[in-house]
PDB file of N, CA and C in Angstrom:
ATOM      1  N   UNK Y  20      28.971  27.647-135.051  1.00  0.00           N
ATOM      2  CA  UNK Y  20      30.727  26.921-135.125  1.00  0.00           C
ATOM      3  C   UNK Y  20      30.750  27.298-133.101  1.00  0.00           C
ATOM      4  N   UNK Y  21      31.256  25.568-132.745  1.00  0.00           N
ATOM      5  CA  UNK Y  21      31.620  25.294-132.159  1.00  0.00           C
ATOM      6  C   UNK Y  21      32.673  26.605-131.090  1.00  0.00           C
ATOM      7  N   UNK Y  22      32.894  26.573-130.420  1.00  0.00           N
ATOM      8  CA  UNK Y  22      34.451  27.364-130.673  1.00  0.00           C
ATOM      9  C   UNK Y  22      34.668  26.901-128.978  1.00  0.00           C
ATOM     10  N   UNK Y  23      33.823  25.305-128.504  1.00  0.00           N
ATOM     11  CA  UNK Y  23      35.257  24.685-127.293  1.00  0.00           C
ATOM     12  C   UNK Y  23      34.362  23.203-127.759  1.00  0.00           C
ATOM     13  N   UNK Y  24      33.759  22.640-128.848  1.00  0.00           N
ATOM     14  CA  UNK Y  24      33.395  21.527-128.381  1.00  0.00           C
ATOM     15  C   UNK Y  24      32.189  21.723-127.240  1.00  0.00           C
ATOM     16  N   UNK Y  25      32.413  21.852-126.869  1.00  0.00           N
ATOM     17  CA  UNK Y  25      30.709  21.510-126.071  1.00  0.00           C
ATOM     18  C   UNK Y  25      29.470  22.463-125.540  1.00  0.00           C
ATOM     19  N   UNK Y  26      28.852  21.790-126.046  1.00  0.00           N
ATOM     20  CA  UNK Y  26      27.481  23.171-126.135  1.00  0.00           C
ATOM     21  C   UNK Y  26      27.670  23.854-125.281  1.00  0.00           C
ATOM     22  N   UNK Y  27      27.123  22.745-123.818  1.00  0.00           N
ATOM     23  CA  UNK Y  27      26.824  23.942-122.777  1.00  0.00           C
ATOM     24  C   UNK Y  27      28.167  24.877-121.947  1.00  0.00           C
ATOM     25  N   UNK Y  28      29.635  24.716-122.503  1.00  0.00           N
ATOM     26  CA  UNK Y  28      30.370  26.017-122.697  1.00  0.00           C
ATOM     27  C   UNK Y  28      29.625  26.880-123.188  1.00  0.00           C
ATOM     28  N   UNK Y  29      29.426  26.598-124.748  1.00  0.00           N
ATOM     29  CA  UNK Y  29      29.352  26.992-125.242  1.00  0.00           C
ATOM     30  C   UNK Y  29      28.527  28.367-124.760  1.00  0.00           C
ATOM     31  N   UNK Y  30      27.236  27.999-124.608  1.00  0.00           N
ATOM     32  CA  UNK Y  30      26.579  28.483-123.627  1.00  0.00           C
ATOM     33  C   UNK Y  30      26.383  28.806-122.876  1.00  0.00           C
ATOM     34  N   UNK Y  31      27.266  29.326-121.618  1.00  0.00           N
ATOM     35  CA  UNK Y  31      27.746  30.006-121.127  1.00  0.00           C
ATOM     36  C   UNK Y  31      28.397  31.128-121.080  1.00  0.00           C
ATOM     37  N   UNK Y  32      29.740  31.353-122.128  1.00  0.00           N
ATOM     38  CA  UNK Y  32      30.370  31.478-122.501  1.00  0.00           C
ATOM     39  C   UNK Y  32      29.881  32.694-123.764  1.00  0.00           C
ATOM     40  N   UNK Y  33      28.368  32.430-124.517  1.00  0.00           N
ATOM     41  CA  UNK Y  33      27.479  33.252-124.593  1.00  0.00           C
ATOM     42  C   UNK Y  33      26.651  34.129-123.828  1.00  0.00           C
ATOM     43  N   UNK Y  34      26.196  33.505-122.466  1.00  0.00           N
ATOM     44  CA  UNK Y  34      25.177  34.556-121.680  1.00  0.00           C
ATOM     45  C   UNK Y  34      25.907  34.448-121.295  1.00  0.00           C
ATOM     46  N   UNK Y  35      27.216  34.381-120.490  1.00  0.00           N
ATOM     47  CA  UNK Y  35      28.130  35.433-119.608  1.00  0.00           C
ATOM     48  C   UNK Y  35      29.016  36.784-119.960  1.00  0.00           C
ATOM     49  N   UNK Y  36      29.058  36.461-121.937  1.00  0.00           N
ATOM     50  CA  UNK Y  36      28.896  38.570-122.938  1.00  0.00           C
ATOM     51  C   UNK Y  36      28.194  38.652-122.824  1.00  0.00           C
ATOM     52  N   UNK Y  37      26.555  38.175-122.733  1.00  0.00           N
ATOM     53  CA  UNK Y  37      25.467  38.970-122.503  1.00  0.00           C
ATOM     54  C   UNK Y  37      25.787  39.649-121.682  1.00  0.00           C
ATOM     55  N   UNK Y  38      25.799  38.843-120.008  1.00  0.00           N
ATOM     56  CA  UNK Y  38      25.862  39.861-119.143  1.00  0.00           C
ATOM     57  C   UNK Y  38      26.705  40.899-118.755  1.00  0.00           C
ATOM     58  N   UNK Y  39      28.193  40.752-119.353  1.00  0.00           N
ATOM     59  CA  UNK Y  39      28.543  41.711-119.413  1.00  0.00           C
ATOM     60  C   UNK Y  39      28.641  43.192-121.089  1.00  0.00           C
ATOM     61  N   UNK Y  40      28.717  42.632-121.672  1.00  0.00           N
ATOM     62  CA  UNK Y  40      28.010  42.682-122.141  1.00  0.00           C
ATOM     63  C   UNK Y  40      27.070  44.231-122.164  1.00  0.00           C
ATOM     64  N   UNK Y  41      25.751  43.513-121.575  1.00  0.00           N
ATOM     65  CA  UNK Y  41      24.746  44.791-120.669  1.00  0.00           C
ATOM     66  C   UNK Y  41      24.885  45.320-119.277  1.00  0.00           C
ATOM     67  N   UNK Y  42      26.341  45.540-118.327  1.00  0.00           N
ATOM     68  CA  UNK Y  42      26.658  46.042-117.534  1.00  0.00           C
ATOM     69  C   UNK Y  42      27.596  47.314-118.418  1.00  0.00           C
ATOM     70  N   UNK Y  43      28.612  46.767-119.312  1.00  0.00           N
ATOM     71  CA  UNK Y  43      29.657  47.646-120.312  1.00  0.00           C
ATOM     72  C   UNK Y  43      28.286  49.040-120.718  1.00  0.00           C
ATOM     73  N   UNK Y  44      27.043  48.156-121.425  1.00  0.00           N
ATOM     74  CA  UNK Y  44      26.036  49.215-121.724  1.00  0.00           C
ATOM     75  C   UNK Y  44      24.991  50.500-120.369  1.00  0.00           C
ATOM     76  N   UNK Y  45      25.401  49.809-119.634  1.00  0.00           N
ATOM     77  CA  UNK Y  45      24.513  50.423-118.435  1.00  0.00           C
ATOM     78  C   UNK Y  45      25.212  51.424-118.180  1.00  0.00           C
ATOM     79  N   UNK Y  46      27.336  50.928-117.766  1.00  0.00           N
ATOM     80  CA  UNK Y  46      27.733  52.013-117.572  1.00  0.00           C
ATOM     81  C   UNK Y  46      28.284  52.390-118.083  1.00  0.00           C
ATOM     82  N   UNK Y  47      28.273  52.667-119.667  1.00  0.00           N
ATOM     83  CA  UNK Y  47      28.447  53.321-120.748  1.00  0.00           C
ATOM     84  C   UNK Y  47      29.950  53.085-120.826  1.00  0.00           C
ATOM     85  N   UNK Y  48      30.513  51.945-120.625  1.00  0.00           N
ATOM     86  CA  UNK Y  48      32.303  51.294-120.055  1.00  0.00           C
ATOM     87  C   UNK Y  48      32.907  50.491-122.065  1.00  0.00           C
ATOM     88  N   UNK Y  49      33.601  51.059-122.438  1.00  0.00           N
ATOM     89  CA  UNK Y  49      33.732  49.849-123.799  1.00  0.00           C
ATOM     90  C   UNK Y  49      35.142  48.985-122.768  1.00  0.00           C
ATOM     91  N   UNK Y  50      34.748  48.538-121.797  1.00  0.00           N
ATOM     92  CA  UNK Y  50      36.377  48.201-120.903  1.00  0.00           C
ATOM     93  C   UNK Y  50      35.839  46.371-120.439  1.00  0.00           C
ATOM     94  N   UNK Y  51      35.499  45.182-120.902  1.00  0.00           N
ATOM     95  CA  UNK Y  51      35.135  44.200-120.471  1.00  0.00           C
ATOM     96  C   UNK Y  51      35.474  43.297-119.061  1.00  0.00           C
ATOM     97  N   UNK Y  52      37.410  44.153-119.099  1.00  0.00           N
ATOM     98  CA  UNK Y  52      37.506  43.535-117.332  1.00  0.00           C
ATOM     99  C   UNK Y  52      37.604  43.746-117.302  1.00  0.00           C
ATOM    100  N   UNK Y  53      37.311  45.106-116.878  1.00  0.00           N
ATOM    101  CA  UNK Y  53      36.372  46.015-115.904  1.00  0.00           C
ATOM    102  C   UNK Y  53      35.529  45.949-115.525  1.00  0.00           C
ATOM    103  N   UNK Y  54      34.649  45.748-116.162  1.00  0.00           N
ATOM    104  CA  UNK Y  54      33.254  45.562-116.351  1.00  0.00           C
ATOM    105  C   UNK Y  54      33.165  43.473-115.398  1.00  0.00           C
ATOM    106  N   UNK Y  55      33.648  42.579-115.446  1.00  0.00           N
ATOM    107  CA  UNK Y  55      34.149  41.589-114.639  1.00  0.00           C
ATOM    108  C   UNK Y  55      34.701  41.956-113.484  1.00  0.00           C
ATOM    109  N   UNK Y  56      35.538  42.498-113.396  1.00  0.00           N
ATOM    110  CA  UNK Y  56      35.843  42.964-112.445  1.00  0.00           C
ATOM    111  C   UNK Y  56      34.572  43.761-111.300  1.00  0.00           C
ATOM    112  N   UNK Y  57      33.926  44.514-111.650  1.00  0.00           N
ATOM    113  CA  UNK Y  57      32.834  44.875-111.293  1.00  0.00           C
ATOM    114  C   UNK Y  57      32.026  44.282-111.134  1.00  0.00           C
ATOM    115  N   UNK Y  58      31.712  43.276-111.842  1.00  0.00           N
ATOM    116  CA  UNK Y  58      30.321  42.245-111.246  1.00  0.00           C
ATOM    117  C   UNK Y  58      30.648  41.291-110.257  1.00  0.00           C
ATOM    118  N   UNK Y  59      31.987  40.885-110.061  1.00  0.00           N
ATOM    119  CA  UNK Y  59      32.843  39.912-109.518  1.00  0.00           C
ATOM    120  C   UNK Y  59      32.449  41.130-108.241  1.00  0.00           C
ATOM    121  N   UNK Y  60      32.762  41.814-107.815  1.00  0.00           N
ATOM    122  CA  UNK Y  60      32.852  42.645-106.346  1.00  0.00           C
ATOM    123  C   UNK Y  60      31.330  42.464-105.667  1.00  0.00           C
ATOM    124  N   UNK Y  61      30.672  42.336-107.018  1.00  0.00           N
ATOM    125  CA  UNK Y  61      29.348  42.574-106.318  1.00  0.00           C
ATOM    126  C   UNK Y  61      28.348  41.329-106.331  1.00  0.00           C
ATOM    127  N   UNK Y  62      29.209  40.470-106.924  1.00  0.00           N
ATOM    128  CA  UNK Y  62      28.358  39.536-106.346  1.00  0.00           C
ATOM    129  C   UNK Y  62      28.718  39.365-104.963  1.00  0.00           C
ATOM    130  N   UNK Y  63      30.083  39.047-105.055  1.00  0.00           N
ATOM    131  CA  UNK Y  63      30.318  39.033-103.592  1.00  0.00           C
ATOM    132  C   UNK Y  63      29.899  39.483-102.659  1.00  0.00           C
ATOM    133  N   UNK Y  64      30.247  40.708-103.069  1.00  0.00           N
ATOM    134  CA  UNK Y  64      29.157  41.628-101.781  1.00  0.00           C
ATOM    135  C   UNK Y  64      28.300  41.148-101.602  1.00  0.00           C
ATOM    136  N   UNK Y  65      27.157  40.740-102.302  1.00  0.00           N
ATOM    137  CA  UNK Y  65      26.073  39.985-102.426  1.00  0.00           C
ATOM    138  C   UNK Y  65      25.959  38.584-101.198  1.00  0.00           C
ATOM    139  N   UNK Y  66      26.398  38.298-102.279  1.00  0.00           N
ATOM    140  CA  UNK Y  66      26.801  36.520-101.305  1.00  0.00           C
ATOM    141  C   UNK Y  66      27.151  36.500 -99.571  1.00  0.00           C
ATOM    142  N   UNK Y  67      27.831  37.192 -99.442  1.00  0.00           N
ATOM    143  CA  UNK Y  67      28.554  37.355 -98.161  1.00  0.00           C
ATOM    144  C   UNK Y  67      27.573  38.146 -97.553  1.00  0.00           C
ATOM    145  N   UNK Y  68      26.740  39.081 -98.175  1.00  0.00           N
ATOM    146  CA  UNK Y  68      24.925  39.282 -96.730  1.00  0.00           C
ATOM    147  C   UNK Y  68      24.144  38.684 -96.872  1.00  0.00           C
ATOM    148  N   UNK Y  69      24.764  37.985 -97.995  1.00  0.00           N
ATOM    149  CA  UNK Y  69      23.228  36.879 -97.468  1.00  0.00           C
ATOM    150  C   UNK Y  69      24.051  35.371 -96.160  1.00  0.00           C
ATOM    151  N   UNK Y  70      22.292  34.561 -95.887  1.00  0.00           N
ATOM    152  CA  UNK Y  70      22.801  33.371 -94.885  1.00  0.00           C
ATOM    153  C   UNK Y  70      23.410  32.396 -95.874  1.00  0.00           C
ATOM    154  N   UNK Y  71      23.626  31.617 -96.038  1.00  0.00           N
ATOM    155  CA  UNK Y  71      24.549  30.192 -96.790  1.00  0.00           C
ATOM    156  C   UNK Y  71      23.124  29.802 -97.467  1.00  0.00           C
ATOM    157  N   UNK Y  72      22.544  29.642 -97.524  1.00  0.00           N
ATOM    158  CA  UNK Y  72      21.031  29.079 -97.848  1.00  0.00           C
ATOM    159  C   UNK Y  72      20.774  30.055 -98.908  1.00  0.00           C
ATOM    160  N   UNK Y  73      20.426  31.865 -98.951  1.00  0.00           N
ATOM    161  CA  UNK Y  73      20.159  31.951 -99.680  1.00  0.00           C
ATOM    162  C   UNK Y  73      20.847  32.572-100.947  1.00  0.00           C
ATOM    163  N   UNK Y  74      22.788  32.428-100.456  1.00  0.00           N
ATOM    164  CA  UNK Y  74      23.733  32.827-101.333  1.00  0.00           C
ATOM    165  C   UNK Y  74      23.420  31.707-102.355  1.00  0.00           C
ATOM    166  N   UNK Y  75      23.729  30.481-101.976  1.00  0.00           N
ATOM    167  CA  UNK Y  75      23.344  29.409-102.481  1.00  0.00           C
ATOM    168  C   UNK Y  75      21.896  29.353-103.349  1.00  0.00           C
ATOM    169  N   UNK Y  76      21.027  29.658-103.353  1.00  0.00           N
ATOM    170  CA  UNK Y  76      19.991  30.077-103.746  1.00  0.00           C
ATOM    171  C   UNK Y  76      20.792  31.004-105.082  1.00  0.00           C
ATOM    172  N   UNK Y  77      20.605  31.708-104.322  1.00  0.00           N
ATOM    173  CA  UNK Y  77      21.396  33.233-105.600  1.00  0.00           C
ATOM    174  C   UNK Y  77      22.524  32.301-106.409  1.00  0.00           C
ATOM    175  N   UNK Y  78      23.069  31.695-106.243  1.00  0.00           N
ATOM    176  CA  UNK Y  78      24.493  31.020-106.682  1.00  0.00           C
ATOM    177  C   UNK Y  78      23.660  30.341-108.107  1.00  0.00           C
ATOM    178  N   UNK Y  79      22.555  28.704-107.295  1.00  0.00           N
ATOM    179  CA  UNK Y  79      22.179  28.731-108.391  1.00  0.00           C
ATOM    180  C   UNK Y  79      21.272  28.864-109.620  1.00  0.00           C
ATOM    181  N   UNK Y  80      20.951  30.180-109.349  1.00  0.00           N
ATOM    182  CA  UNK Y  80      20.316  30.962-111.086  1.00  0.00           C
ATOM    183  C   UNK Y  80      21.144  31.487-111.811  1.00  0.00           C
ATOM    184  N   UNK Y  81      23.080  30.970-111.403  1.00  0.00           N
ATOM    185  CA  UNK Y  81      23.508  32.247-112.182  1.00  0.00           C
ATOM    186  C   UNK Y  81      24.131  31.348-113.371  1.00  0.00           C
ATOM    187  N   UNK Y  82      23.923  31.756-114.608  1.00  0.00           N
ATOM    188  CA  UNK Y  82      24.500  30.961-115.324  1.00  0.00           C
ATOM    189  C   UNK Y  82      26.656  30.360-115.395  1.00  0.00           C
ATOM    190  N   UNK Y  83      26.616  29.233-115.861  1.00  0.00           N
ATOM    191  CA  UNK Y  83      28.088  28.148-115.178  1.00  0.00           C
ATOM    192  C   UNK Y  83      28.820  29.385-114.941  1.00  0.00           C
ATOM    193  N   UNK Y  84      29.365  29.833-115.985  1.00  0.00           N
ATOM    194  CA  UNK Y  84      30.566  30.677-115.165  1.00  0.00           C
ATOM    195  C   UNK Y  84      30.430  31.914-114.720  1.00  0.00           C
ATOM    196  N   UNK Y  85      29.461  32.297-114.559  1.00  0.00           N
ATOM    197  CA  UNK Y  85      29.369  33.411-113.849  1.00  0.00           C
ATOM    198  C   UNK Y  85      29.817  32.742-112.023  1.00  0.00           C
ATOM    199  N   UNK Y  86      29.101  31.633-112.675  1.00  0.00           N
ATOM    200  CA  UNK Y  86      27.882  30.794-111.201  1.00  0.00           C
ATOM    201  C   UNK Y  86      30.026  30.262-109.975  1.00  0.00           C
ATOM    202  N   UNK Y  87      30.944  29.944-111.029  1.00  0.00           N
ATOM    203  CA  UNK Y  87      32.356  30.085-110.419  1.00  0.00           C
ATOM    204  C   UNK Y  87      32.783  31.213-110.019  1.00  0.00           C
ATOM    205  N   UNK Y  88      32.496  32.150-110.713  1.00  0.00           N
ATOM    206  CA  UNK Y  88      33.817  33.790-109.629  1.00  0.00           C
ATOM    207  C   UNK Y  88      32.570  33.506-108.834  1.00  0.00           C
ATOM    208  N   UNK Y  89      31.235  33.274-108.757  1.00  0.00           N
ATOM    209  CA  UNK Y  89      29.907  34.002-108.057  1.00  0.00           C
ATOM    210  C   UNK Y  89      30.843  33.197-106.496  1.00  0.00           C
ATOM    211  N   UNK Y  90      30.717  32.222-106.479  1.00  0.00           N
ATOM    212  CA  UNK Y  90      31.863  31.124-105.440  1.00  0.00           C
ATOM    213  C   UNK Y  90      33.027  31.384-104.985  1.00  0.00           C
ATOM    214  N   UNK Y  91      34.095  32.081-106.048  1.00  0.00           N
ATOM    215  CA  UNK Y  91      35.108  32.118-105.880  1.00  0.00           C
ATOM    216  C   UNK Y  91      35.792  32.679-104.602  1.00  0.00           C
ATOM    217  N   UNK Y  92      36.731  31.945-103.263  1.00  0.00           N
ATOM    218  CA  UNK Y  92      36.862  32.681-102.140  1.00  0.00           C
ATOM    219  C   UNK Y  92      35.903  32.331-100.884  1.00  0.00           C
ATOM    220  N   UNK Y  93      34.917  32.202-101.421  1.00  0.00           N
ATOM    221  CA  UNK Y  93      33.497  31.470-100.414  1.00  0.00           C
ATOM    222  C   UNK Y  93      33.683  31.154 -98.887  1.00  0.00           C
ATOM    223  N   UNK Y  94      33.668  31.277 -98.019  1.00  0.00           N
ATOM    224  CA  UNK Y  94      33.734  30.620 -96.866  1.00  0.00           C
ATOM    225  C   UNK Y  94      32.487  30.921 -96.641  1.00  0.00           C
ATOM    226  N   UNK Y  95      31.662  30.230 -96.159  1.00  0.00           N
ATOM    227  CA  UNK Y  95      30.270  29.759 -96.039  1.00  0.00           C
ATOM    228  C   UNK Y  95      30.067  29.790 -94.601  1.00  0.00           C
ATOM    229  N   UNK Y  96      29.307  30.713 -94.183  1.00  0.00           N
ATOM    230  CA  UNK Y  96      29.232  31.201 -92.794  1.00  0.00           C
ATOM    231  C   UNK Y  96      27.404  30.504 -92.414  1.00  0.00           C
ATOM    232  N   UNK Y  97      27.448  30.592 -91.062  1.00  0.00           N
ATOM    233  CA  UNK Y  97      26.081  29.555 -90.621  1.00  0.00           C
ATOM    234  C   UNK Y  97      25.173  31.081 -90.875  1.00  0.00           C
ATOM    235  N   UNK Y  98      25.210  32.333 -89.944  1.00  0.00           N
ATOM    236  CA  UNK Y  98      24.658  33.555 -90.758  1.00  0.00           C
ATOM    237  C   UNK Y  98      25.096  34.865 -91.395  1.00  0.00           C
ATOM    238  N   UNK Y  99      24.674  35.580 -91.630  1.00  0.00           N
ATOM    239  CA  UNK Y  99      24.896  36.763 -92.168  1.00  0.00           C
ATOM    240  C   UNK Y  99      25.541  37.699 -91.453  1.00  0.00           C
ATOM    241  N   UNK Y 100      26.181  39.305 -92.034  1.00  0.00           N
ATOM    242  CA  UNK Y 100      26.896  39.937 -91.052  1.00  0.00           C
ATOM    243  C   UNK Y 100      25.415  40.829 -90.177  1.00  0.00           C
ATOM    244  N   UNK Y 101      26.021  40.782 -89.346  1.00  0.00           N
ATOM    245  CA  UNK Y 101      25.361  41.941 -88.278  1.00  0.00           C
ATOM    246  C   UNK Y 101      24.931  43.713 -89.102  1.00  0.00           C
ATOM    247  N   UNK Y 102      26.226  44.018 -89.577  1.00  0.00           N
ATOM    248  CA  UNK Y 102      26.044  45.151 -90.990  1.00  0.00           C
ATOM    249  C   UNK Y 102      25.312  44.768 -91.488  1.00  0.00           C
ATOM    250  N   UNK Y 103      24.314  45.205 -92.033  1.00  0.00           N
ATOM    251  CA  UNK Y 103      23.475  44.866 -92.806  1.00  0.00           C
ATOM    252  C   UNK Y 103      23.590  46.367 -93.722  1.00  0.00           C
ATOM    253  N   UNK Y 104      24.004  47.372 -94.384  1.00  0.00           N
ATOM    254  CA  UNK Y 104      23.718  48.201 -94.326  1.00  0.00           C
ATOM    255  C   UNK Y 104      24.554  48.554 -96.384  1.00  0.00           C
ATOM    256  N   UNK Y 105      23.830  50.212 -96.925  1.00  0.00           N
ATOM    257  CA  UNK Y 105      24.345  50.200 -97.711  1.00  0.00           C
ATOM    258  C   UNK Y 105      25.340  50.005 -97.521  1.00  0.00           C
ATOM    259  N   UNK Y 106      26.496  51.103 -96.366  1.00  0.00           N
ATOM    260  CA  UNK Y 106      27.552  52.267 -96.685  1.00  0.00           C
ATOM    261  C   UNK Y 106      28.298  50.579 -96.542  1.00  0.00           C
ATOM    262  N   UNK Y 107      27.684  49.493 -95.530  1.00  0.00           N
ATOM    263  CA  UNK Y 107      28.464  48.339 -96.327  1.00  0.00           C
ATOM    264  C   UNK Y 107      28.541  47.408 -96.739  1.00  0.00           C
ATOM    265  N   UNK Y 108      27.731  47.308 -97.341  1.00  0.00           N
ATOM    266  CA  UNK Y 108      27.979  47.005 -98.679  1.00  0.00           C
ATOM    267  C   UNK Y 108      28.616  47.448 -99.917  1.00  0.00           C
ATOM    268  N   UNK Y 109      28.432  48.108-100.117  1.00  0.00           N
ATOM    269  CA  UNK Y 109      30.077  49.993-100.870  1.00  0.00           C
ATOM    270  C   UNK Y 109      31.056  50.226-100.645  1.00  0.00           C
ATOM    271  N   UNK Y 110      31.021  49.543 -99.487  1.00  0.00           N
ATOM    272  CA  UNK Y 110      32.529  49.517 -98.807  1.00  0.00           C
ATOM    273  C   UNK Y 110      33.307  47.866 -99.315  1.00  0.00           C
ATOM    274  N   UNK Y 111      31.951  47.554 -99.498  1.00  0.00           N
ATOM    275  CA  UNK Y 111      33.082  45.966 -99.517  1.00  0.00           C
ATOM    276  C   UNK Y 111      33.322  45.808-101.055  1.00  0.00           C
ATOM    277  N   UNK Y 112      32.478  46.486-101.454  1.00  0.00           N
ATOM    278  CA  UNK Y 112      32.632  46.306-103.395  1.00  0.00           C
ATOM    279  C   UNK Y 112      33.735  47.438-103.779  1.00  0.00           C
ATOM    280  N   UNK Y 113      34.275  48.442-103.036  1.00  0.00           N
ATOM    281  CA  UNK Y 113      35.323  49.589-103.264  1.00  0.00           C
ATOM    282  C   UNK Y 113      36.531  48.374-102.882  1.00  0.00           C
ATOM    283  N   UNK Y 114      36.296  47.554-101.111  1.00  0.00           N
ATOM    284  CA  UNK Y 114      37.378  47.043-100.608  1.00  0.00           C
ATOM    285  C   UNK Y 114      37.871  45.610-101.954  1.00  0.00           C
ATOM    286  N   UNK Y 115      37.518  45.209-102.894  1.00  0.00           N
ATOM    287  CA  UNK Y 115      37.583  44.249-103.530  1.00  0.00           C
ATOM    288  C   UNK Y 115      37.691  45.304-104.565  1.00  0.00           C
ATOM    289  N   UNK Y 116      37.405  46.107-104.584  1.00  0.00           N
ATOM    290  CA  UNK Y 116      37.618  46.201-106.554  1.00  0.00           C
ATOM    291  C   UNK Y 116      39.695  47.464-106.189  1.00  0.00           C
ATOM    292  N   UNK Y 117      39.252  47.889-105.519  1.00  0.00           N
ATOM    293  CA  UNK Y 117      40.487  49.025-105.592  1.00  0.00           C
ATOM    294  C   UNK Y 117      40.542  49.700-106.386  1.00  0.00           C
ATOM    295  N   UNK Y 118      39.599  50.222-107.374  1.00  0.00           N
ATOM    296  CA  UNK Y 118      40.164  51.515-108.052  1.00  0.00           C
ATOM    297  C   UNK Y 118      39.428  52.451-107.962  1.00  0.00           C
ATOM    298  N   UNK Y 119      39.898  53.496-107.989  1.00  0.00           N
ATOM    299  CA  UNK Y 119      39.212  54.995-107.672  1.00  0.00           C
ATOM    300  C   UNK Y 119      38.710  55.715-108.279  1.00  0.00           C
ATOM    301  N   UNK Y 120      38.237  54.869-109.894  1.00  0.00           N
ATOM    302  CA  UNK Y 120      37.664  55.144-110.530  1.00  0.00           C
ATOM    303  C   UNK Y 120      36.504  54.679-111.040  1.00  0.00           C
ATOM    304  N   UNK Y 121      35.889  53.930-109.933  1.00  0.00           N
ATOM    305  CA  UNK Y 121      34.645  53.206-110.493  1.00  0.00           C
ATOM    306  C   UNK Y 121      33.402  53.842-108.495  1.00  0.00           C
ATOM    307  N   UNK Y 122      32.819  54.247-109.826  1.00  0.00           N
ATOM    308  CA  UNK Y 122      31.844  54.533-108.196  1.00  0.00           C
ATOM    309  C   UNK Y 122      30.785  53.404-108.345  1.00  0.00           C
ATOM    310  N   UNK Y 123      30.973  52.325-106.348  1.00  0.00           N
ATOM    311  CA  UNK Y 123      30.369  51.364-106.755  1.00  0.00           C
ATOM    312  C   UNK Y 123      28.752  51.918-106.514  1.00  0.00           C
ATOM    313  N   UNK Y 124      28.198  52.551-106.228  1.00  0.00           N
ATOM    314  CA  UNK Y 124      26.547  53.047-105.924  1.00  0.00           C
ATOM    315  C   UNK Y 124      25.997  52.902-107.105  1.00  0.00           C
ATOM    316  N   UNK Y 125      26.967  53.596-108.417  1.00  0.00           N
ATOM    317  CA  UNK Y 125      26.783  53.569-108.987  1.00  0.00           C
ATOM    318  C   UNK Y 125      26.898  51.852-109.936  1.00  0.00           C
TER     319      UNK Y 125
END
């Protein structure tokens, strides 16, 4: 039975739930909202550290629903940031999450 009446939407909802469920399993969590926030923060940190071409290439490979929040609030830049370190990446995640109970490195 179709949830939305459109198979394209149903498929992206199903695939997005698979992604969230796998993330929750990997992190041993049972909170889908928290998993969504972490996935979104990590994708934004990745996106903001790539060149525009690389960011678009990655975005094209994401499920439609996830692609939507990947691009949310994105301001395309001509070049990736100069600082592309692990600590800068983790700081970006922590700044977006603002959740002291999440270990960004995990």
